mmCIF file of C-alpha atoms in Angstrom:
data_model
loop_
_atom_site.group_PDB
_atom_site.id
_atom_site.type_symbol
_atom_site.label_atom_id
_atom_site.label_comp_id
_atom_site.label_asym_id
_atom_site.label_seq_id
_atom_site.Cartn_x
_atom_site.Cartn_y
_atom_site.Cartn_z
ATOM 1 C CA LYS H 133 91.901 201.776 -203.396
ATOM 2 C CA GLY H 134 89.046 200.569 -204.878
ATOM 3 C CA ASN H 135 89.534 197.018 -204.001
ATOM 4 C CA LYS H 136 90.257 197.706 -200.389
ATOM 5 C CA LYS H 137 86.919 199.867 -200.151
ATOM 6 C CA ARG H 138 85.153 196.875 -201.632
ATOM 7 C CA LYS H 139 86.816 194.313 -198.337
ATOM 8 C CA ARG H 140 86.213 196.865 -195.610
ATOM 9 C CA THR H 141 82.818 197.055 -197.056
ATOM 10 C CA GLU H 142 82.333 192.929 -197.237
ATOM 11 C CA GLU H 143 84.427 192.303 -193.966
ATOM 12 C CA GLY H 144 81.452 194.913 -192.390
ATOM 13 C CA GLU H 145 78.428 193.309 -193.962
ATOM 14 C CA LYS H 146 80.447 189.521 -192.331
ATOM 15 C CA VAL H 147 79.927 191.818 -189.585
ATOM 16 C CA SER H 148 76.976 192.316 -189.736
ATOM 17 C CA GLU H 149 75.490 189.495 -190.661
ATOM 18 C CA ASP H 150 77.331 187.594 -187.763
ATOM 19 C CA GLN H 151 75.470 190.203 -185.265
ATOM 20 C CA SER H 152 71.991 190.506 -186.737
ATOM 21 C CA SER H 153 72.604 185.943 -186.341
ATOM 22 C CA SER H 154 73.958 186.242 -183.087
ATOM 23 C CA VAL H 155 70.898 188.665 -182.087
ATOM 24 C CA ILE H 156 68.450 185.925 -184.201
ATOM 25 C CA GLN H 157 70.055 183.023 -182.177
ATOM 26 C CA GLU H 158 70.049 183.992 -178.359
ATOM 27 C CA PRO H 159 66.437 184.115 -178.252
ATOM 28 C CA PRO H 160 66.054 179.610 -177.819
ATOM 29 C CA VAL H 161 69.014 180.280 -176.297
ATOM 30 C CA LYS H 162 67.239 181.755 -173.422
ATOM 31 C CA ALA H 163 63.456 180.378 -173.832
ATOM 32 C CA LYS H 164 65.869 177.045 -173.400
ATOM 33 C CA LYS H 165 67.027 178.281 -169.723
ATOM 34 C CA ALA H 166 63.744 179.133 -168.384
ATOM 35 C CA ARG H 167 62.139 175.620 -169.336
ATOM 36 C CA LYS H 168 65.825 174.577 -167.751
ATOM 37 C CA LYS H 169 64.293 176.820 -164.575
ATOM 38 C CA GLU H 170 60.809 175.724 -165.463
ATOM 39 C CA ARG H 171 62.287 171.651 -165.377
ATOM 40 C CA SER H 172 63.967 171.969 -161.665
ATOM 41 C CA GLU H 173 60.791 173.223 -160.030
ATOM 42 C CA ALA H 174 58.420 170.640 -161.724
ATOM 43 C CA GLU H 175 61.702 168.135 -160.158
ATOM 44 C CA LYS H 176 61.936 169.817 -157.267
ATOM 45 C CA LYS H 177 58.351 169.295 -155.923
ATOM 46 C CA LEU H 178 58.348 166.199 -157.865
ATOM 47 C CA SER H 179 61.252 164.924 -155.232
ATOM 48 C CA GLU H 180 59.563 166.371 -152.960
ATOM 49 C CA ARG H 181 56.441 164.605 -153.026
ATOM 50 C CA GLU H 182 59.063 161.454 -153.057
ATOM 51 C CA ASN H 183 60.257 162.096 -149.779
ATOM 52 C CA ALA H 184 57.004 162.289 -148.760
ATOM 53 C CA LEU H 185 56.509 159.434 -149.776
ATOM 54 C CA GLU H 186 59.122 157.806 -148.513
ATOM 55 C CA GLN H 187 58.809 159.580 -144.777
ATOM 56 C CA ALA H 188 55.092 158.626 -144.873
ATOM 57 C CA ASP H 189 56.393 154.624 -145.787
ATOM 58 C CA GLU H 190 58.950 154.629 -143.317
ATOM 59 C CA GLU H 191 56.345 155.676 -140.653
ATOM 60 C CA GLU H 192 54.230 152.903 -141.416
ATOM 61 C CA ASP H 193 56.665 150.587 -141.694
ATOM 62 C CA GLN H 194 57.851 151.895 -137.603
ATOM 63 C CA LYS H 195 53.877 152.517 -136.513
ATOM 64 C CA LEU H 196 53.461 148.104 -137.933
ATOM 65 C CA PHE H 197 56.634 147.224 -136.266
ATOM 66 C CA LEU H 198 55.504 149.426 -132.807
ATOM 67 C CA ASN H 199 52.340 147.578 -133.407
ATOM 68 C CA LYS H 200 54.064 143.970 -133.787
ATOM 69 C CA ALA H 201 55.780 144.574 -130.577
ATOM 70 C CA LYS H 202 53.067 145.675 -128.573
ATOM 71 C CA GLN H 203 51.473 142.148 -129.764
ATOM 72 C CA LYS H 204 54.516 140.093 -128.921
ATOM 73 C CA LYS H 205 54.318 141.584 -125.518
ATOM 74 C CA LYS H 206 50.733 141.748 -124.405
ATOM 75 C CA ALA H 207 51.161 137.873 -125.963
ATOM 76 C CA SER H 208 53.862 137.190 -123.330
ATOM 77 C CA GLN H 209 52.027 139.417 -120.613
ATOM 78 C CA ALA H 210 49.094 136.511 -120.749
ATOM 79 C CA ILE H 211 51.465 133.458 -121.340
ATOM 80 C CA THR H 212 52.669 134.931 -118.014
ATOM 81 C CA LYS H 213 49.572 135.395 -116.866
ATOM 82 C CA SER H 214 48.465 131.600 -117.582
ATOM 83 C CA VAL H 215 51.418 129.963 -116.461
ATOM 84 C CA VAL H 216 51.029 132.179 -113.230
ATOM 85 C CA ASN H 217 47.453 131.854 -113.088
ATOM 86 C CA SER H 218 48.337 127.585 -113.185
ATOM 87 C CA ALA H 219 50.564 128.272 -110.685
ATOM 88 C CA THR H 220 48.597 129.110 -108.190
ATOM 89 C CA GLY H 221 45.859 127.201 -109.164
ATOM 90 C CA ALA H 222 47.947 123.988 -108.965
ATOM 91 C CA THR H 223 49.207 126.027 -105.657
ATOM 92 C CA ALA H 224 45.787 126.125 -103.979
ATOM 93 C CA LYS H 225 44.959 122.405 -106.114
ATOM 94 C CA GLN H 226 47.946 121.419 -103.313
ATOM 95 C CA GLN H 227 46.990 123.232 -100.204
ATOM 96 C CA LYS H 228 43.606 121.926 -100.950
ATOM 97 C CA LYS H 229 44.746 118.866 -101.116
ATOM 98 C CA LYS H 230 47.458 118.991 -98.115
ATOM 99 C CA ARG H 231 44.492 120.007 -96.141
ATOM 100 C CA VAL H 232 42.028 117.088 -96.919
ATOM 101 C CA ALA H 233 44.638 114.601 -96.519
ATOM 102 C CA ASP H 234 45.247 116.273 -93.032
ATOM 103 C CA GLU H 235 42.265 116.390 -92.313
ATOM 104 C CA THR H 236 41.574 112.520 -93.368
ATOM 105 C CA ALA H 237 44.788 112.053 -91.652
ATOM 106 C CA ASP H 238 43.561 113.120 -88.267
ATOM 107 C CA ARG H 239 40.023 111.406 -88.119
ATOM 108 C CA ARG H 240 42.832 108.070 -88.178
ATOM 109 C CA THR H 241 45.014 109.979 -86.006
ATOM 110 C CA VAL H 242 43.653 109.278 -81.513
ATOM 111 C CA PHE H 243 45.709 111.692 -79.323
ATOM 112 C CA VAL H 244 46.549 109.196 -76.078
ATOM 113 C CA GLY H 245 47.208 111.859 -72.834
ATOM 114 C CA ASN H 246 48.134 110.942 -69.291
ATOM 115 C CA LEU H 247 51.057 108.793 -70.052
ATOM 116 C CA PRO H 248 54.293 107.549 -67.863
ATOM 117 C CA VAL H 249 57.302 108.419 -69.325
ATOM 118 C CA THR H 250 58.467 104.788 -68.777
ATOM 119 C CA CYS H 251 55.291 104.451 -71.242
ATOM 120 C CA THR H 252 57.130 103.207 -75.289
ATOM 121 C CA VAL H 253 55.846 101.991 -78.302
ATOM 122 C CA GLN H 254 55.528 98.166 -77.643
ATOM 123 C CA VAL H 255 53.429 99.621 -75.084
ATOM 124 C CA LEU H 256 51.094 101.567 -77.149
ATOM 125 C CA GLU H 257 51.242 98.799 -80.188
ATOM 126 C CA SER H 258 49.611 96.004 -77.582
ATOM 127 C CA LEU H 259 47.173 98.369 -76.260
ATOM 128 C CA PHE H 260 45.393 99.334 -79.483
ATOM 129 C CA LYS H 261 46.383 96.874 -82.153
ATOM 130 C CA LYS H 262 43.364 95.151 -80.768
ATOM 131 C CA TYR H 263 41.597 97.200 -82.538
ATOM 132 C CA GLY H 264 42.897 97.873 -86.079
ATOM 133 C CA ARG H 265 46.787 98.019 -87.557
ATOM 134 C CA ILE H 266 48.352 101.088 -86.897
ATOM 135 C CA GLN H 267 50.442 103.184 -88.885
ATOM 136 C CA SER H 268 52.968 105.352 -86.864
ATOM 137 C CA ILE H 269 53.029 105.985 -83.085
ATOM 138 C CA ARG H 270 54.110 109.506 -82.294
ATOM 139 C CA PHE H 271 55.266 110.840 -78.554
ATOM 140 C CA ARG H 272 54.583 114.440 -78.225
ATOM 141 C CA SER H 273 55.515 116.862 -74.767
ATOM 142 C CA LEU H 274 58.344 115.541 -73.759
ATOM 143 C CA ILE H 275 60.685 117.575 -71.584
ATOM 144 C CA PRO H 276 64.759 116.747 -72.646
ATOM 145 C CA ALA H 277 67.033 116.732 -68.873
ATOM 146 C CA GLU H 278 69.483 119.040 -71.060
ATOM 147 C CA ASP H 279 68.397 121.996 -73.352
ATOM 148 C CA THR H 280 70.951 121.053 -75.991
ATOM 149 C CA ILE H 281 69.680 117.951 -76.292
ATOM 150 C CA SER H 282 65.936 118.162 -78.593
ATOM 151 C CA LYS H 283 62.591 116.368 -78.048
ATOM 152 C CA LYS H 284 63.428 113.942 -80.946
ATOM 153 C CA VAL H 285 66.947 112.951 -78.887
ATOM 154 C CA ALA H 286 65.450 113.190 -75.793
ATOM 155 C CA ALA H 287 62.245 110.093 -76.786
ATOM 156 C CA ILE H 288 65.086 107.833 -78.524
ATOM 157 C CA LYS H 289 67.469 108.498 -76.101
ATOM 158 C CA HIS H 290 65.057 108.353 -73.237
ATOM 159 C CA LYS H 291 67.227 111.588 -71.549
ATOM 160 C CA VAL H 292 63.642 112.964 -69.740
ATOM 161 C CA HIS H 293 63.834 115.665 -67.081
ATOM 162 C CA PRO H 294 63.706 114.687 -63.719
ATOM 163 C CA ASN H 295 60.452 116.062 -62.958
ATOM 164 C CA ALA H 296 58.325 115.772 -65.930
ATOM 165 C CA LYS H 297 56.187 112.857 -65.079
ATOM 166 C CA SER H 298 53.727 112.178 -68.490
ATOM 167 C CA VAL H 299 54.068 112.392 -71.940
ATOM 168 C CA ASN H 300 51.270 112.917 -74.781
ATOM 169 C CA ALA H 301 51.234 110.552 -77.748
ATOM 170 C CA TYR H 302 49.274 110.277 -80.862
ATOM 171 C CA VAL H 303 48.617 106.415 -82.527
ATOM 172 C CA VAL H 304 48.131 106.186 -86.018
ATOM 173 C CA PHE H 305 45.875 104.272 -87.254
ATOM 174 C CA LYS H 306 44.742 103.078 -90.891
ATOM 175 C CA GLU H 307 41.394 103.332 -90.960
ATOM 176 C CA GLU H 308 39.249 105.315 -89.469
ATOM 177 C CA CYS H 309 36.730 103.289 -88.163
ATOM 178 C CA ASP H 310 39.253 101.575 -85.909
ATOM 179 C CA ALA H 311 40.626 105.005 -84.453
ATOM 180 C CA GLN H 312 36.731 105.629 -83.594
ATOM 181 C CA LYS H 313 36.745 102.052 -82.142
ATOM 182 C CA ALA H 314 40.423 102.905 -79.951
ATOM 183 C CA LEU H 315 38.286 105.239 -77.780
ATOM 184 C CA LYS H 316 37.075 102.825 -76.054
ATOM 185 C CA GLU H 317 40.658 102.455 -73.648
ATOM 186 C CA ASN H 318 39.510 106.458 -72.877
ATOM 187 C CA GLY H 319 40.275 106.637 -68.729
ATOM 188 C CA THR H 320 41.732 102.774 -68.273
ATOM 189 C CA GLU H 321 44.433 102.868 -66.437
ATOM 190 C CA ILE H 322 47.782 102.117 -67.807
ATOM 191 C CA ALA H 323 49.685 102.683 -64.843
ATOM 192 C CA SER H 324 49.623 102.526 -60.838
ATOM 193 C CA GLY H 325 48.089 106.677 -60.739
ATOM 194 C CA PHE H 326 48.345 106.968 -64.192
ATOM 195 C CA HIS H 327 44.414 107.234 -66.104
ATOM 196 C CA ILE H 328 44.832 107.924 -69.878
ATOM 197 C CA ARG H 329 42.895 110.369 -71.653
ATOM 198 C CA VAL H 330 42.128 109.416 -75.276
ATOM 199 C CA ASP H 331 40.264 112.137 -78.033
ATOM 200 C CA THR H 332 40.671 111.924 -81.637
ATOM 201 C CA ALA H 333 42.752 114.244 -82.486
ATOM 202 C CA SER H 334 40.378 116.105 -85.953
ATOM 203 C CA LYS H 335 39.265 119.761 -85.105
ATOM 204 C CA THR H 336 35.962 118.941 -85.824
ATOM 205 C CA THR H 337 35.059 117.635 -81.960
ATOM 206 C CA SER H 338 33.626 119.928 -79.560
ATOM 207 C CA HIS H 339 33.944 120.107 -75.697
ATOM 208 C CA ASP H 340 30.605 119.910 -74.852
ATOM 209 C CA ASN H 341 30.868 122.597 -71.695
ATOM 210 C CA LYS H 342 27.548 122.222 -69.911
ATOM 211 C CA ARG H 343 29.454 118.466 -69.081
ATOM 212 C CA SER H 344 32.538 120.379 -67.864
ATOM 213 C CA VAL H 345 34.234 123.002 -64.690
ATOM 214 C CA PHE H 346 36.541 124.964 -64.833
ATOM 215 C CA LEU H 347 39.522 124.818 -62.408
ATOM 216 C CA GLY H 348 41.559 127.494 -60.880
ATOM 217 C CA ASN H 349 44.244 128.323 -58.461
ATOM 218 C CA LEU H 350 45.832 125.067 -58.914
ATOM 219 C CA SER H 351 49.092 123.675 -56.971
ATOM 220 C CA TYR H 352 51.642 124.290 -60.660
ATOM 221 C CA ASP H 353 52.888 120.821 -59.284
ATOM 222 C CA ILE H 354 49.976 118.331 -59.575
ATOM 223 C CA HIS H 355 49.114 116.011 -61.191
ATOM 224 C CA ASP H 356 45.552 114.215 -63.415
ATOM 225 C CA ASP H 357 45.064 111.786 -61.456
ATOM 226 C CA ALA H 358 45.102 114.430 -58.019
ATOM 227 C CA VAL H 359 42.301 116.210 -59.451
ATOM 228 C CA ARG H 360 40.769 112.882 -60.438
ATOM 229 C CA GLU H 361 40.105 111.595 -56.744
ATOM 230 C CA HIS H 362 39.150 114.644 -55.571
ATOM 231 C CA PHE H 363 36.272 115.328 -58.263
ATOM 232 C CA HIS H 364 35.770 110.662 -58.538
ATOM 233 C CA VAL H 365 32.934 110.960 -55.708
ATOM 234 C CA CYS H 366 30.340 113.884 -57.637
ATOM 235 C CA GLY H 367 30.534 111.600 -60.618
ATOM 236 C CA ASP H 368 31.987 109.497 -63.316
ATOM 237 C CA ILE H 369 34.676 111.513 -64.784
ATOM 238 C CA VAL H 370 35.484 111.103 -68.189
ATOM 239 C CA GLY H 371 38.573 113.266 -69.153
ATOM 240 C CA VAL H 372 40.743 115.832 -66.912
ATOM 241 C CA ARG H 373 43.017 118.059 -68.243
ATOM 242 C CA VAL H 374 45.826 120.438 -66.180
ATOM 243 C CA VAL H 375 47.460 122.468 -69.011
ATOM 244 C CA ARG H 376 50.913 123.101 -69.003
ATOM 245 C CA ASP H 377 53.896 124.631 -69.768
ATOM 246 C CA ARG H 378 55.833 123.724 -73.261
ATOM 247 C CA ARG H 379 59.177 123.971 -72.466
ATOM 248 C CA THR H 380 59.558 123.115 -68.429
ATOM 249 C CA GLY H 381 56.308 120.158 -68.060
ATOM 250 C CA LEU H 382 54.523 122.480 -65.134
ATOM 251 C CA GLY H 383 51.067 123.313 -64.643
ATOM 252 C CA LYS H 384 49.721 126.792 -65.349
ATOM 253 C CA GLY H 385 47.566 126.992 -61.741
ATOM 254 C CA PHE H 386 43.740 126.187 -64.323
ATOM 255 C CA GLY H 387 42.494 122.393 -65.637
ATOM 256 C CA TYR H 388 39.137 121.534 -66.695
ATOM 257 C CA VAL H 389 37.187 118.432 -65.554
ATOM 258 C CA LEU H 390 34.752 116.763 -67.964
ATOM 259 C CA PHE H 391 31.871 114.539 -66.468
ATOM 260 C CA GLU H 392 29.338 112.091 -68.004
ATOM 261 C CA ASN H 393 26.737 113.863 -66.563
ATOM 262 C CA THR H 394 25.473 117.351 -66.238
ATOM 263 C CA ASP H 395 24.490 116.097 -63.184
ATOM 264 C CA ALA H 396 27.887 115.582 -61.554
ATOM 265 C CA VAL H 397 28.244 119.645 -62.848
ATOM 266 C CA HIS H 398 25.875 120.479 -59.647
ATOM 267 C CA LEU H 399 27.865 118.410 -57.170
ATOM 268 C CA ALA H 400 31.241 119.398 -58.712
ATOM 269 C CA LEU H 401 30.329 123.635 -57.972
ATOM 270 C CA LYS H 402 30.018 122.724 -54.125
ATOM 271 C CA LEU H 403 33.698 121.897 -54.026
ATOM 272 C CA ASN H 404 34.342 125.658 -54.555
ATOM 273 C CA ASN H 405 36.815 126.258 -52.373
ATOM 274 C CA SER H 406 38.020 123.437 -51.644
ATOM 275 C CA VAL H 407 41.243 122.324 -50.413
ATOM 276 C CA LEU H 408 43.168 120.883 -52.760
ATOM 277 C CA MET H 409 46.824 119.687 -51.795
ATOM 278 C CA GLY H 410 46.899 122.681 -49.978
ATOM 279 C CA ARG H 411 45.293 125.490 -51.888
ATOM 280 C CA LYS H 412 41.861 126.841 -51.989
ATOM 281 C CA ILE H 413 40.351 125.986 -55.394
ATOM 282 C CA ARG H 414 38.197 127.589 -57.524
ATOM 283 C CA VAL H 415 35.191 126.254 -59.168
ATOM 284 C CA GLN H 416 33.322 127.503 -62.313
ATOM 285 C CA ARG H 417 30.656 126.445 -65.420
ATOM 286 C CA VAL H 418 32.834 126.794 -68.737
ATOM 287 C CA ALA H 419 30.766 129.525 -70.184
ATOM 288 C CA ASP H 420 30.271 129.350 -73.881
ATOM 289 C CA LYS H 421 32.161 132.343 -76.107
ATOM 290 C CA ARG H 422 29.869 132.572 -78.074
ATOM 291 C CA LYS H 423 27.190 133.550 -75.574
ATOM 292 C CA ALA H 424 29.743 135.589 -73.469
ATOM 293 C CA GLN H 425 30.084 138.018 -76.178
ATOM 294 C CA LYS H 426 25.868 138.022 -76.959
ATOM 295 C CA SER H 427 25.237 138.466 -72.745
ATOM 296 C CA PRO H 428 27.042 142.128 -72.053
ATOM 297 C CA ASP H 429 25.182 143.483 -74.812
ATOM 298 C CA GLN H 430 21.521 141.746 -73.882
ATOM 299 C CA SER H 431 22.334 142.117 -70.424
ATOM 300 C CA ARG H 432 22.838 146.329 -71.737
ATOM 301 C CA ALA H 433 20.046 146.944 -73.451
ATOM 302 C CA PRO H 434 17.324 145.822 -71.124
ATOM 303 C CA LYS H 435 19.612 148.981 -68.352
ATOM 304 C CA ASP H 436 19.525 151.684 -71.357
ATOM 305 C CA ARG H 437 16.266 151.259 -72.607
ATOM 306 C CA VAL H 438 14.861 151.318 -68.691
ATOM 307 C CA ASP H 439 17.265 154.396 -68.037
ATOM 308 C CA LYS H 440 15.984 156.487 -71.467
ATOM 309 C CA LYS H 441 12.210 155.767 -69.915
ATOM 310 C CA LYS H 442 13.581 156.501 -66.398
ATOM 311 C CA LYS H 443 14.527 160.530 -68.526
ATOM 312 C CA LYS H 444 11.198 160.674 -69.801
ATOM 313 C CA GLU H 445 9.647 160.308 -67.392
ATOM 314 C CA LYS H 446 12.286 163.046 -64.796
ATOM 315 C CA SER H 447 11.851 165.050 -67.946
ATOM 316 C CA CYS H 448 8.537 165.394 -68.200
ATOM 317 C CA SER H 449 7.899 165.879 -64.687
ATOM 318 C CA ASN H 450 10.757 168.887 -64.046
ATOM 319 C CA ASP H 451 8.931 170.271 -67.996
ATOM 320 C CA SER H 452 5.816 169.659 -65.966
ATOM 321 C CA PHE H 453 7.225 171.968 -62.603
ATOM 322 C CA VAL H 454 8.596 174.291 -64.231
ATOM 323 C CA GLY H 455 5.581 175.236 -66.592
ATOM 324 C CA GLU H 456 4.045 175.944 -63.162
ATOM 325 C CA LYS H 457 6.432 177.751 -61.485
ATOM 326 C CA ALA H 458 8.127 179.519 -64.946
ATOM 327 C CA THR H 459 9.571 182.992 -65.229
ATOM 328 C CA PRO H 460 8.114 184.008 -67.934
ATOM 329 C CA LEU H 461 4.782 183.433 -66.173
ATOM 330 C CA LYS H 462 5.844 186.343 -63.480
ATOM 331 C CA LYS H 463 7.153 188.308 -66.461
ATOM 332 C CA SER H 464 3.679 188.541 -67.959
ATOM 333 C CA THR H 465 2.091 189.151 -64.930
ATOM 334 C CA LYS H 466 3.972 192.475 -64.100
ATOM 335 C CA PRO H 467 2.169 196.348 -65.153
ATOM 336 C CA LYS H 468 4.107 197.454 -68.807
ATOM 337 C CA ARG H 469 5.737 200.519 -67.630
ATOM 338 C CA LEU H 470 3.951 204.297 -69.352
ATOM 339 C CA LYS H 471 5.774 205.769 -71.369
ATOM 340 C CA THR H 472 7.640 208.719 -70.234
ATOM 341 C CA ILE H 473 6.189 211.773 -71.450
ATOM 342 C CA PRO H 474 8.198 215.214 -71.633
ATOM 343 C CA ARG H 475 6.909 217.796 -69.324
ATOM 344 C CA SER H 476 6.690 220.832 -72.440
ATOM 345 C CA LYS H 477 4.659 217.823 -73.999
ATOM 346 C CA ALA H 478 2.486 217.064 -70.957
ATOM 347 C CA GLY H 479 1.800 221.870 -70.271
ATOM 348 C CA LYS H 480 0.536 221.891 -73.198
ATOM 349 C CA ASN H 481 -1.348 218.747 -73.768
ATOM 350 C CA LYS H 482 -2.932 219.830 -70.145
#
């Protein structure tokens, strides 16, 4: 029995020791757990910072990429603009070169009008080759015999409308001085009833309106030589131009005559209402467009001034007349009405 008690006491002591040891060992375990928790929070903060830094780096990389893309776009746009500008500049330069070339070609070109339909290239070459080397000869104002035939084919095959009796041409010289010399052939009779009109094709040539006359109410079938014969009494004629339709070749009913002197214009004006091919023609001076635009304004100005002066005079006279016999004066001459006094008050005053 005594041994059993001892064993029990020893076992109880062991248990107590084990409990005490367990109690003693518990606090370090809790501290470790707290430390682990603290470490986990710090790690979380660090991880959050790292994530924020990574995001910032990514955003910076994206911004750099976008900036590079924008720079590339700007560079490409600048290149395209430069290409377009260079192309436009090249086209503008080409246009200028073409204009200059056309102007120089026009200076070397001579217009020959009122040629007979039977005229050929050989005839014109024989007429103008004495002035210089000829580059090309082109016929214009041809009226084909049929609508299906083009003008070029009609010129080559000589299929011209039977009503067409005159043709125009352009003679291109290799040098400008030769074209100026060829102007001497103006007015020469190349065939019976055909006096040619020779002039430069450049636009710089200005028609002298002081030496020219406008003709109206002309016959549609009239020819240049008929007009020349009608006005040759007035003076030397430089050229006759009857305006015609391009398709039919018929005249439009008006034309121009250019004289060498202004004195011939005064004589030509006397032929107004004269009969030419059964019609009374109108002969008038050729007015400048600039003067025609300015003249109505200038003619209106003095009339306006005169009208204004007349209006002022009338207004002054009317004002003076009204002032003498004005209605306010009549009103002022009338005596003022006396105030009505009631009878009761009147009796008291008495």
